[in-house]
Amino acid sequence: MSTLTLKATNKELYTKLMQPDVITGSEILLRSLLLEGVDCVFGYPGGAVLYIYDAIHGNPDFNHLLTRHEQGAIHAADGYARSTGKVGVCIATSGPGATNLVTGIATAYMDSVPLVIITGNVMSTAIGTDAFQEADITGITMPITKHSYLVRDVKDLSKIVHEAFHIASTGRKGPVLIDIPKDISAHKTEFNYDNQINIRGYNPTVLPNKLQVERLLKAIDEAKKPVILAGGGVVYAGAQEELLEFVSKTNIPTITTLLGIGGFPSSNDLWLGMPGMHGTYTANKALQSCDLLIGIGARFDDRVTMKVDGFAPNAKIAHIDVDPAEVGKVVETAIPCVGDVKKVLELVNQKAKAAQSEAWIQELQMMKKEFPLKYKDDNKHLKPQYVIEMIHKTTEGEAIVTTDVGQHQMWAAQYYKFNHPRSWITSGGLGTMGFGFPAAIGAQMGNPDRLVVSINGDGGMQMCAQELAICAIHNIPVKIVVINNQVLGMVRQWQEIIYDNRYSHIDLSGSPDFVKLAEAYGVKGLRATNKEEAQKAWQEAMDTPGPVLIDFIVEKHENVYPMVKQGSTIDEMLMGDS
Amino acid sequence: MNATKHTISILVNNQPGVLQRVASLFGRRGFNIESITVGKSEEEGLSRMIIVTIGDDQKLEQISKQLYKVIDVIKVIDISANPMVERELALIKVNAEPSIRPEIIGVVETFRATIVDIGPKSIMVQVVGDSDKVKAMVELLKPYGVIQLTRTGVAAMIRGV
């Protein structure tokens, strides 16, 4: 049993919320969310959540943002959670409202993002009758939630909300769904917010086995070519300082996965970049040549390992992760360290000593110099990599960057250099197009004082473009970048390289004029077709206080390199002709 | 590593949907289910599932770890790693004209199974035992013509304290 401190910090509000009144389920829900410290909820009303929205009406303490699609709401909640480290919350109605959340729930589940998702359902008496707008959303989302609840009695509601926040935000984080039948949101009961949590089947491991920590230290001592693979778990655990200390003490070269970007400063000499399919030459070679691979909060995704059989063939593998099921799931692990990444590293750091890795570091530094990320720039075309570099330079690497999915995502990962955690927000595991722009709205809501740049392709931008409306209405100052190559770029790249130039259904002709689209919603729109225009447009966007969309018309045929084809080992890289 | 049969005992919260959570986990992770049984346990509010599955040690480890990720799962034990008692019940309705009945009854008694119903042209046999015994009983009754067969799946427990 553990007692959690309720997160509402405003004492006056806390006292008001804790009044033992007899209130409706809807009011209980709102009070509970506020007591959990929720300061912004993204949602979309409908029949089954009318009581809840009625309670929201006129509630001065409850901040709700109406998106234009439920998918926008959940991706925004996701961006809020990833950028703040807090739990993201969204609300949708039953049936289609709830099923519109499914992609966003799966996205959050794959990337371990803490969300609490509130859905309405039909009257409890009508459940199972195929009632209007009924969907078994707890059944539908069972494989993509960390846990879910169907509330059957209003008396359980406050306890369920409290449990949901606890489950979502502890251990390996993830989305938790609460499905509330309409009558439950109307029923009244006495409000009693008990802060006791007692979930018998849920007790995440925080501290690792000390013997395994000793084994890890011994392995570091014996290694000649050690390397660290740091994943999203470092960022989620808030362990960036501990990782930096670990690297400083041991001198072990460090690779950050797509989701681990920002968990280790890219300005550090020992940083080797991103691994995998579009990883840097040095990172991939290091993984293949290392004799000790320390995975930290990384789950050895197939985009990282590529052909598993030939992955890190000479390495003893150590794996630090809060989720025991990740250890040994993909790669055979010699030294498992299950526990909270921050706590494990704290323990390791107490005794960590420099590894004998001087020659190894020299070798890798030479490689970094010889095979840097590069592209063929010219003054005829606007290159997408140039646009990303320009954004990096002018923002001095200090922006929160969200991306959609595709070539622009990989270029952003390669050419924007991050030094802070929670500044890089991207859909890694599920690869969800349509994610980047609404996620940026959520990130901006959670970080009103920071510059948020949303980098999108022309394909993904059209998947949630309707959320331009909320940027305009609420003057959410996201800088929306469209890397426009008039094609589904990553698909084209695969069709070119793997499918013998058989370009099937990738031409995005007929896309809207993005400048006019932005303006139609009341967002400032700019366009750039060459370097000079690009710099001018970007500067204008930076000088404009509100939201701005910049349509960068880039070289259509540009590909992302290095590239490893599926079925190859990660050191079999295509380097491109640049 | 060799894939072998394992009997796993899972203690779960007796919540609606818990069977779905566990069964769908096996489905989506590509784990095999040979048999699954669920019933109340010795403790109020908790149920016990017995799942018979096939896999090597690595797969078994993953099954156990993935099961522990289900919030309603409280305890997972591979009981086949220990001396255990495993029982299954089957009801077998078999063609039995009066003339052939003594022969069938002879087979049934040899197996310490029981006749639980007799109809004009059939008899119903109840057999309780480990899965191999049930299988053997079914094989022996097949020549007479099995009309209907129903098996419960395995219930199992570790021996001793």
Short mmCIF file of N, CA and C in Angstrom, two decimals, chain A residues 376-437:
data_model
loop_
_atom_site.label_atom_id
_atom_site.label_comp_id
_atom_site.label_asym_id
_atom_site.label_seq_id
_atom_site.Cartn_x
_atom_site.Cartn_y
_atom_site.Cartn_z
N LYS A 376 24.15 16.67 -50.32
CA LYS A 376 24.70 17.48 -51.40
C LYS A 376 23.85 18.75 -51.50
N ASP A 377 24.44 19.83 -51.08
CA ASP A 377 23.70 21.09 -51.12
C ASP A 377 24.02 21.81 -52.42
N ASP A 378 23.07 22.56 -52.91
CA ASP A 378 23.34 23.43 -54.07
C ASP A 378 22.44 24.65 -53.95
N ASN A 379 22.64 25.57 -54.83
CA ASN A 379 21.85 26.78 -54.73
C ASN A 379 20.62 26.77 -55.64
N LYS A 380 20.48 25.67 -56.38
CA LYS A 380 19.31 25.57 -57.28
C LYS A 380 18.06 25.15 -56.51
N HIS A 381 18.26 24.16 -55.63
CA HIS A 381 17.10 23.60 -54.92
C HIS A 381 17.15 23.94 -53.45
N LEU A 382 15.97 23.92 -52.86
CA LEU A 382 15.93 24.03 -51.40
C LEU A 382 15.97 22.61 -50.85
N LYS A 383 17.02 22.30 -50.10
CA LYS A 383 17.15 20.94 -49.56
C LYS A 383 16.49 20.86 -48.18
N PRO A 384 15.76 19.79 -47.96
CA PRO A 384 15.08 19.66 -46.66
C PRO A 384 16.06 19.70 -45.47
N GLN A 385 17.22 19.09 -45.68
CA GLN A 385 18.22 19.08 -44.59
C GLN A 385 18.67 20.51 -44.28
N TYR A 386 18.74 21.33 -45.31
CA TYR A 386 19.14 22.73 -45.11
C TYR A 386 18.11 23.45 -44.24
N VAL A 387 16.83 23.17 -44.53
CA VAL A 387 15.75 23.82 -43.76
C VAL A 387 15.87 23.45 -42.28
N ILE A 388 16.11 22.16 -42.02
CA ILE A 388 16.23 21.72 -40.62
C ILE A 388 17.45 22.38 -39.97
N GLU A 389 18.57 22.40 -40.69
CA GLU A 389 19.78 23.02 -40.14
C GLU A 389 19.55 24.49 -39.83
N MET A 390 18.82 25.14 -40.73
CA MET A 390 18.52 26.56 -40.55
C MET A 390 17.67 26.77 -39.28
N ILE A 391 16.69 25.92 -39.12
CA ILE A 391 15.82 26.04 -37.93
C ILE A 391 16.65 25.80 -36.67
N HIS A 392 17.53 24.80 -36.74
CA HIS A 392 18.39 24.51 -35.59
C HIS A 392 19.26 25.71 -35.24
N LYS A 393 19.84 26.28 -36.29
CA LYS A 393 20.77 27.38 -36.08
C LYS A 393 20.07 28.60 -35.47
N THR A 394 18.93 28.96 -36.05
CA THR A 394 18.27 30.19 -35.59
C THR A 394 17.61 30.01 -34.22
N THR A 395 17.23 28.78 -33.89
CA THR A 395 16.61 28.58 -32.57
C THR A 395 17.68 28.19 -31.54
N GLU A 396 18.91 28.10 -32.01
CA GLU A 396 20.05 27.71 -31.16
C GLU A 396 19.81 26.39 -30.45
N GLY A 397 19.06 25.53 -31.11
CA GLY A 397 18.81 24.20 -30.54
C GLY A 397 17.96 24.20 -29.29
N GLU A 398 17.27 25.29 -29.04
CA GLU A 398 16.53 25.42 -27.77
C GLU A 398 15.02 25.22 -27.92
N ALA A 399 14.54 24.97 -29.15
CA ALA A 399 13.10 24.83 -29.34
C ALA A 399 12.62 23.45 -28.90
N ILE A 400 11.31 23.35 -28.65
CA ILE A 400 10.69 22.02 -28.57
C ILE A 400 10.29 21.70 -30.01
N VAL A 401 10.78 20.58 -30.51
CA VAL A 401 10.49 20.21 -31.89
C VAL A 401 9.59 18.98 -31.90
N THR A 402 8.46 19.09 -32.56
CA THR A 402 7.65 17.89 -32.77
C THR A 402 7.72 17.55 -34.24
N THR A 403 7.62 16.27 -34.56
CA THR A 403 7.59 15.90 -35.97
C THR A 403 6.43 14.97 -36.24
N ASP A 404 6.14 14.87 -37.50
CA ASP A 404 5.23 13.84 -37.96
C ASP A 404 6.08 12.62 -38.31
N VAL A 405 5.65 11.84 -39.27
CA VAL A 405 6.39 10.61 -39.56
C VAL A 405 6.77 10.55 -41.03
N GLY A 406 8.01 10.25 -41.29
CA GLY A 406 8.47 10.13 -42.67
C GLY A 406 9.87 10.68 -42.82
N GLN A 407 10.20 11.07 -44.04
CA GLN A 407 11.56 11.57 -44.31
C GLN A 407 11.90 12.78 -43.45
N HIS A 408 10.97 13.74 -43.35
CA HIS A 408 11.25 14.96 -42.58
C HIS A 408 11.58 14.62 -41.13
N GLN A 409 10.93 13.56 -40.62
CA GLN A 409 11.17 13.12 -39.24
C GLN A 409 12.62 12.67 -39.07
N MET A 410 13.08 11.90 -40.05
CA MET A 410 14.47 11.40 -39.97
C MET A 410 15.46 12.55 -40.14
N TRP A 411 15.17 13.47 -41.06
CA TRP A 411 16.07 14.60 -41.24
C TRP A 411 16.10 15.47 -39.97
N ALA A 412 14.91 15.63 -39.37
CA ALA A 412 14.88 16.43 -38.13
C ALA A 412 15.70 15.73 -37.04
N ALA A 413 15.56 14.40 -36.96
CA ALA A 413 16.33 13.64 -35.96
C ALA A 413 17.83 13.75 -36.23
N GLN A 414 18.18 13.83 -37.51
CA GLN A 414 19.61 13.86 -37.86
C GLN A 414 20.22 15.26 -37.76
N TYR A 415 19.47 16.27 -38.19
CA TYR A 415 20.09 17.59 -38.39
C TYR A 415 19.72 18.64 -37.34
N TYR A 416 18.71 18.38 -36.51
CA TYR A 416 18.46 19.29 -35.38
C TYR A 416 19.18 18.66 -34.18
N LYS A 417 20.02 19.40 -33.53
CA LYS A 417 20.80 18.81 -32.44
C LYS A 417 20.20 19.20 -31.09
N PHE A 418 19.87 18.20 -30.30
CA PHE A 418 19.19 18.44 -29.03
C PHE A 418 20.13 18.28 -27.84
N ASN A 419 19.98 19.18 -26.91
CA ASN A 419 20.78 19.08 -25.69
C ASN A 419 19.93 18.94 -24.44
N HIS A 420 18.60 18.98 -24.61
CA HIS A 420 17.72 18.89 -23.44
C HIS A 420 16.68 17.78 -23.66
N PRO A 421 16.33 17.10 -22.57
CA PRO A 421 15.25 16.11 -22.69
C PRO A 421 13.89 16.80 -22.88
N ARG A 422 12.94 16.06 -23.36
CA ARG A 422 11.56 16.52 -23.56
C ARG A 422 11.46 17.67 -24.55
N SER A 423 12.48 17.81 -25.40
CA SER A 423 12.44 18.84 -26.43
C SER A 423 12.20 18.23 -27.80
N TRP A 424 12.25 16.92 -27.87
CA TRP A 424 12.10 16.20 -29.13
C TRP A 424 10.89 15.28 -28.99
N ILE A 425 9.86 15.55 -29.77
CA ILE A 425 8.60 14.82 -29.60
C ILE A 425 8.20 14.21 -30.94
N THR A 426 8.23 12.88 -30.98
CA THR A 426 7.98 12.21 -32.25
C THR A 426 7.35 10.86 -32.00
N SER A 427 6.58 10.39 -32.94
CA SER A 427 5.96 9.08 -32.80
C SER A 427 6.94 8.03 -33.30
N GLY A 428 7.54 7.29 -32.37
CA GLY A 428 8.58 6.34 -32.73
C GLY A 428 8.02 4.95 -33.01
N GLY A 429 7.44 4.35 -31.99
CA GLY A 429 7.02 2.95 -32.09
C GLY A 429 5.95 2.71 -33.12
N LEU A 430 4.91 3.52 -33.09
CA LEU A 430 3.79 3.26 -34.01
C LEU A 430 4.01 3.97 -35.34
N GLY A 431 4.81 5.02 -35.36
CA GLY A 431 5.03 5.76 -36.60
C GLY A 431 3.74 6.34 -37.13
N THR A 432 3.13 7.19 -36.31
CA THR A 432 1.79 7.68 -36.62
C THR A 432 1.81 8.98 -37.42
N MET A 433 1.43 8.93 -38.68
CA MET A 433 1.27 10.17 -39.45
C MET A 433 0.07 10.93 -38.88
N GLY A 434 0.17 12.24 -38.86
CA GLY A 434 -0.89 13.06 -38.28
C GLY A 434 -0.62 13.41 -36.83
N PHE A 435 0.46 12.86 -36.29
CA PHE A 435 0.78 13.05 -34.87
C PHE A 435 1.39 14.42 -34.58
N GLY A 436 2.31 14.84 -35.45
CA GLY A 436 3.21 15.94 -35.13
C GLY A 436 2.56 17.27 -34.83
N PHE A 437 1.61 17.66 -35.66
CA PHE A 437 1.03 18.99 -35.49
C PHE A 437 0.16 19.10 -34.22
#
